[in-house]
């Protein structure tokens, strides 16, 4: 599917790349991201404008006229956001990088024709978390200033296997992740559902404790720290 781009009416100066923080096949769709962001984070729509599946197929997300919601205060205005599905560095695909690069080209060319030079960044440049986890500068051919002046290297990483069953998904999506996970771990532990160390990492013990608490309180035992669970545990601020 060719990537077609028409600039929105709002001013744009930067393009940001993200990763989805999951490697599960059932999460490889923008509809799942929308559900996490709307029902998990309480936002009005998915935070990204484009989602790139492991196959390289892209899907439209948030309306381009709206600023992204996933980058942190002060870094949403004037930007466009792209998310590649994946969590583990080695599980992103060259097809995804190829699509990401065609987005970089189309967007930079469209603005270049208007005399605007777009910079391309990773989320981690403006927010203290490892996102995207892939080597986006090499994969997309970006220089240190974020301009696409180099040759992209689609083979910088390739996936074997592409999909993994990871216990780290979902909660990692929430901004301020580690502190929130620590609060969740404390809340579960205080209620008699120990998570092991209060380390801010949403691993297997935390997930198991959350499942046990959900079951004990008559909720569906999803292991997902969804909005309703966070409110009930008193960790949603
Ligand atoms: Zn991100």
Short mmCIF file of C-alpha atoms and ligand atoms in Angstrom, two decimals:
data_model
loop_
_atom_site.label_atom_id
_atom_site.label_comp_id
_atom_site.label_asym_id
_atom_site.label_seq_id
_atom_site.Cartn_x
_atom_site.Cartn_y
_atom_site.Cartn_z
CA UNK A 1 0.00 0.00 0.00
CA UNK A 2 1.59 3.27 -1.10
CA UNK A 3 1.92 5.97 1.47
CA UNK A 4 0.17 9.14 0.38
CA UNK A 5 0.55 12.29 2.42
CA UNK A 6 -1.26 15.62 2.31
CA UNK A 7 -0.10 18.12 4.96
CA UNK A 8 -2.73 19.15 7.53
CA UNK A 9 -3.72 22.81 7.94
CA UNK A 10 -1.89 23.09 11.28
CA UNK A 11 1.83 23.92 11.23
CA UNK A 12 4.24 20.99 11.48
CA UNK A 13 8.02 21.04 12.07
CA UNK A 14 8.84 17.51 13.30
CA UNK A 15 8.06 13.86 12.80
CA UNK A 16 8.36 11.52 15.80
CA UNK A 17 8.86 7.75 15.81
CA UNK A 18 7.58 5.44 18.55
CA UNK A 19 7.28 1.75 19.26
CA UNK A 20 4.14 0.07 20.59
CA UNK A 21 5.72 -1.83 23.52
CA UNK A 22 4.28 -5.21 22.54
CA UNK A 23 5.32 -8.03 20.25
CA UNK A 24 2.08 -9.95 20.37
CA UNK A 25 0.29 -10.78 17.12
CA UNK A 26 -3.09 -9.83 18.60
CA UNK A 27 -1.77 -6.31 19.28
CA UNK A 28 -0.53 -5.78 15.72
CA UNK A 29 -3.35 -3.39 14.78
CA UNK A 30 -4.14 0.29 15.30
CA UNK A 31 -7.53 -0.67 16.76
CA UNK A 32 -5.74 -2.25 19.74
CA UNK A 33 -3.59 0.85 20.23
CA UNK A 34 -6.74 2.97 20.11
CA UNK A 35 -8.32 0.79 22.79
CA UNK A 36 -5.22 1.12 25.04
CA UNK A 37 -5.09 4.86 24.61
CA UNK A 38 -8.81 5.55 24.93
CA UNK A 39 -9.81 2.98 27.55
CA UNK A 40 -6.39 2.54 29.16
CA UNK A 41 -5.07 6.10 29.23
CA UNK A 42 -8.38 7.96 29.07
CA UNK A 43 -7.47 9.86 25.89
CA UNK A 44 -10.00 10.80 23.22
CA UNK A 45 -8.27 8.80 20.45
CA UNK A 46 -5.12 6.82 19.70
CA UNK A 47 -2.04 9.03 20.28
CA UNK A 48 -0.34 8.33 16.91
CA UNK A 49 -1.23 9.39 13.38
CA UNK A 50 0.15 6.25 11.75
CA UNK A 51 0.71 2.68 12.90
CA UNK A 52 3.06 0.30 11.07
CA UNK A 53 2.39 -3.42 11.42
CA UNK A 54 5.16 -6.04 11.39
CA UNK A 55 4.27 -6.79 7.78
CA UNK A 56 5.09 -3.19 6.85
CA UNK A 57 1.44 -2.42 6.18
CA UNK A 58 0.47 0.97 7.59
CA UNK A 59 -2.80 2.06 9.20
CA UNK A 60 -4.19 5.55 9.81
CA UNK A 61 -4.67 6.50 13.48
CA UNK A 62 -5.44 9.90 14.93
CA UNK A 63 -6.67 12.60 12.53
CA UNK A 64 -3.70 14.54 11.13
CA UNK A 65 -5.29 17.84 12.12
CA UNK A 66 -4.95 16.84 15.77
CA UNK A 67 -1.64 16.98 17.65
CA UNK A 68 -0.27 13.67 18.97
CA UNK A 69 -1.03 12.66 22.56
CA UNK A 70 1.83 10.31 23.21
CA UNK A 71 4.99 12.38 23.34
CA UNK A 72 4.93 14.40 26.54
CA UNK A 73 4.09 17.99 27.42
CA UNK A 74 5.54 20.57 25.06
CA UNK A 75 6.40 18.08 22.31
CA UNK A 76 3.01 17.50 20.75
CA UNK A 77 2.30 20.78 19.00
CA UNK A 78 3.84 21.01 15.54
CA UNK A 79 4.48 17.28 15.27
CA UNK A 80 3.30 14.13 13.51
CA UNK A 81 3.62 10.75 15.27
CA UNK A 82 4.34 7.30 13.79
CA UNK A 83 4.34 4.06 15.80
CA UNK A 84 6.01 0.81 14.69
CA UNK A 85 4.56 -2.28 16.35
CA UNK A 86 7.15 -3.95 18.54
CA UNK A 87 8.87 -4.10 21.92
CA UNK A 88 12.03 -6.18 21.67
CA UNK A 89 14.71 -4.57 19.53
CA UNK A 90 15.38 -7.65 17.45
CA UNK A 91 11.70 -8.16 16.59
CA UNK A 92 11.18 -5.13 14.32
CA UNK A 93 11.19 -5.86 10.61
CA UNK A 94 12.91 -4.39 7.56
CA UNK A 95 9.43 -4.04 6.01
CA UNK A 96 8.50 -1.72 8.87
CA UNK A 97 11.65 0.35 8.33
CA UNK A 98 10.93 0.50 4.60
CA UNK A 99 7.43 1.84 5.29
CA UNK A 100 8.76 4.21 7.97
CA UNK A 101 11.27 5.55 5.48
CA UNK A 102 8.64 6.03 2.79
CA UNK A 103 6.72 8.09 5.37
CA UNK A 104 9.81 10.15 6.13
CA UNK A 105 10.32 10.75 2.40
CA UNK A 106 6.71 11.63 1.62
CA UNK A 107 6.33 13.94 4.62
CA UNK A 108 9.71 15.68 4.20
CA UNK A 109 9.09 16.11 0.45
CA UNK A 110 5.59 17.53 0.96
CA UNK A 111 6.92 20.11 3.41
CA UNK A 112 10.12 20.66 1.45
CA UNK A 113 7.95 21.82 -1.47
CA UNK A 114 6.64 24.53 0.89
CA UNK A 115 10.10 25.51 2.08
CA UNK A 116 9.78 23.74 5.45
CA UNK A 117 12.55 21.35 6.55
CA UNK A 118 11.09 18.63 8.74
CA UNK A 119 13.23 17.05 11.45
CA UNK A 120 12.73 13.40 12.33
CA UNK A 121 13.17 12.31 15.96
CA UNK A 122 12.75 9.37 18.27
CA UNK A 123 10.42 9.79 21.24
CA UNK A 124 13.40 9.14 23.56
CA UNK A 125 14.94 12.46 22.47
CA UNK A 126 12.23 14.37 24.34
CA UNK A 127 11.00 11.88 26.93
CA UNK A 128 12.96 9.72 29.40
CA UNK A 129 12.02 6.31 28.12
CA UNK A 130 13.41 3.85 25.63
CA UNK A 131 11.13 4.57 22.70
CA UNK A 132 11.54 3.62 19.97
CA UNK A 133 13.83 0.76 20.94
CA UNK A 134 15.06 0.18 17.38
CA UNK A 135 18.00 2.05 15.85
CA UNK A 136 15.79 4.59 14.12
CA UNK A 137 18.62 6.83 12.88
CA UNK A 138 20.30 3.99 11.00
CA UNK A 139 17.06 2.36 9.87
CA UNK A 140 15.69 5.64 8.47
CA UNK A 141 18.96 7.25 7.31
CA UNK A 142 18.82 10.23 9.69
CA UNK A 143 21.72 12.48 10.63
CA UNK A 144 22.33 13.69 14.20
CA UNK A 145 20.05 16.70 13.64
CA UNK A 146 17.18 14.49 12.48
CA UNK A 147 17.42 15.26 8.76
CA UNK A 148 17.10 12.31 6.36
CA UNK A 149 20.41 12.95 4.62
CA UNK A 150 21.84 9.42 4.82
CA UNK A 151 21.01 6.06 3.28
CA UNK A 152 18.44 4.08 5.21
CA UNK A 153 19.56 0.65 6.38
CA UNK A 154 16.44 -1.52 6.34
CA UNK A 155 18.50 -4.56 7.28
CA UNK A 156 19.91 -2.97 10.46
CA UNK A 157 17.64 -5.34 12.37
CA UNK A 158 15.32 -7.99 11.16
CA UNK A 159 12.92 -10.11 13.06
CA UNK A 160 13.33 -13.73 13.98
CA UNK A 161 10.77 -14.40 15.25
CA UNK A 162 8.55 -11.41 14.58
CA UNK A 163 6.05 -12.06 17.32
CA UNK A 164 6.90 -12.86 20.92
CA UNK A 165 4.81 -13.58 23.98
CA UNK A 166 6.03 -10.83 26.23
CA UNK A 167 4.88 -10.12 29.79
CA UNK A 168 6.04 -6.50 29.50
CA UNK A 169 3.27 -5.14 27.34
CA UNK A 170 0.49 -2.67 28.09
CA UNK A 171 1.52 -0.89 31.26
CA UNK A 172 4.69 0.27 29.58
CA UNK A 173 2.47 2.46 27.39
CA UNK A 174 1.57 4.79 30.20
CA UNK A 175 3.71 7.92 30.47
CA UNK A 176 5.78 8.07 33.66
CA UNK A 177 5.81 4.29 33.54
CA UNK A 178 8.26 3.27 36.28
CA UNK A 179 6.76 5.47 39.01
CA UNK A 180 3.27 4.34 38.17
CA UNK A 181 4.27 0.70 38.12
CA UNK A 182 5.91 1.16 41.54
CA UNK A 183 2.68 2.64 42.91
CA UNK A 184 0.74 -0.24 41.41
CA UNK A 185 3.17 -2.74 42.99
CA UNK A 186 2.85 -1.06 46.40
CA UNK A 187 -0.95 -0.99 46.17
CA UNK A 188 -1.13 -4.68 45.25
CA UNK A 189 1.38 -5.67 47.93
CA UNK A 190 -0.52 -3.69 50.61
CA UNK A 191 -3.67 -5.57 49.64
CA UNK A 192 -2.00 -8.92 50.10
CA UNK A 193 -0.96 -9.56 46.50
CA UNK A 194 2.85 -9.41 46.61
CA UNK A 195 4.71 -8.45 43.42
CA UNK A 196 8.25 -9.28 44.53
CA UNK A 197 10.56 -6.25 44.50
CA UNK A 198 8.95 -2.81 44.15
CA UNK A 199 11.14 -2.15 41.13
CA UNK A 200 8.89 -0.27 38.69
CA UNK A 201 9.09 -3.07 36.13
CA UNK A 202 5.84 -4.62 34.99
CA UNK A 203 7.07 -8.22 34.83
CA UNK A 204 5.56 -11.61 35.45
CA UNK A 205 5.21 -11.30 39.27
CA UNK A 206 3.41 -7.97 38.98
CA UNK A 207 1.16 -9.31 36.27
CA UNK A 208 0.35 -12.42 38.32
CA UNK A 209 -0.40 -10.29 41.40
CA UNK A 210 -2.67 -8.06 39.33
CA UNK A 211 -4.50 -11.08 37.89
CA UNK A 212 -4.98 -12.52 41.40
CA UNK A 213 -6.31 -9.18 42.71
CA UNK A 214 -8.64 -8.80 39.71
CA UNK A 215 -9.99 -12.30 40.23
CA UNK A 216 -10.38 -11.73 43.98
CA UNK A 217 -12.34 -8.50 43.42
CA UNK A 218 -14.68 -9.96 40.81
CA UNK A 219 -13.08 -8.30 37.79
CA UNK A 220 -12.10 -10.06 34.63
CA UNK A 221 -8.54 -11.33 35.23
CA UNK A 222 -6.85 -9.69 32.24
CA UNK A 223 -3.51 -8.82 33.85
CA UNK A 224 -3.89 -5.42 32.23
CA UNK A 225 -3.56 -2.37 34.45
CA UNK A 226 -6.56 -0.75 32.81
CA UNK A 227 -8.06 2.53 33.94
CA UNK A 228 -10.78 0.99 36.14
CA UNK A 229 -8.25 -1.23 37.94
CA UNK A 230 -5.91 1.69 38.52
CA UNK A 231 -8.74 3.78 40.00
CA UNK A 232 -9.85 0.89 42.25
CA UNK A 233 -6.27 0.44 43.45
CA UNK A 234 -5.91 4.16 44.11
CA UNK A 235 -2.94 4.56 41.78
CA UNK A 236 -4.58 6.67 39.09
CA UNK A 237 -3.67 10.31 39.68
ZN1 LIG B 1 6.87 6.63 22.34
#
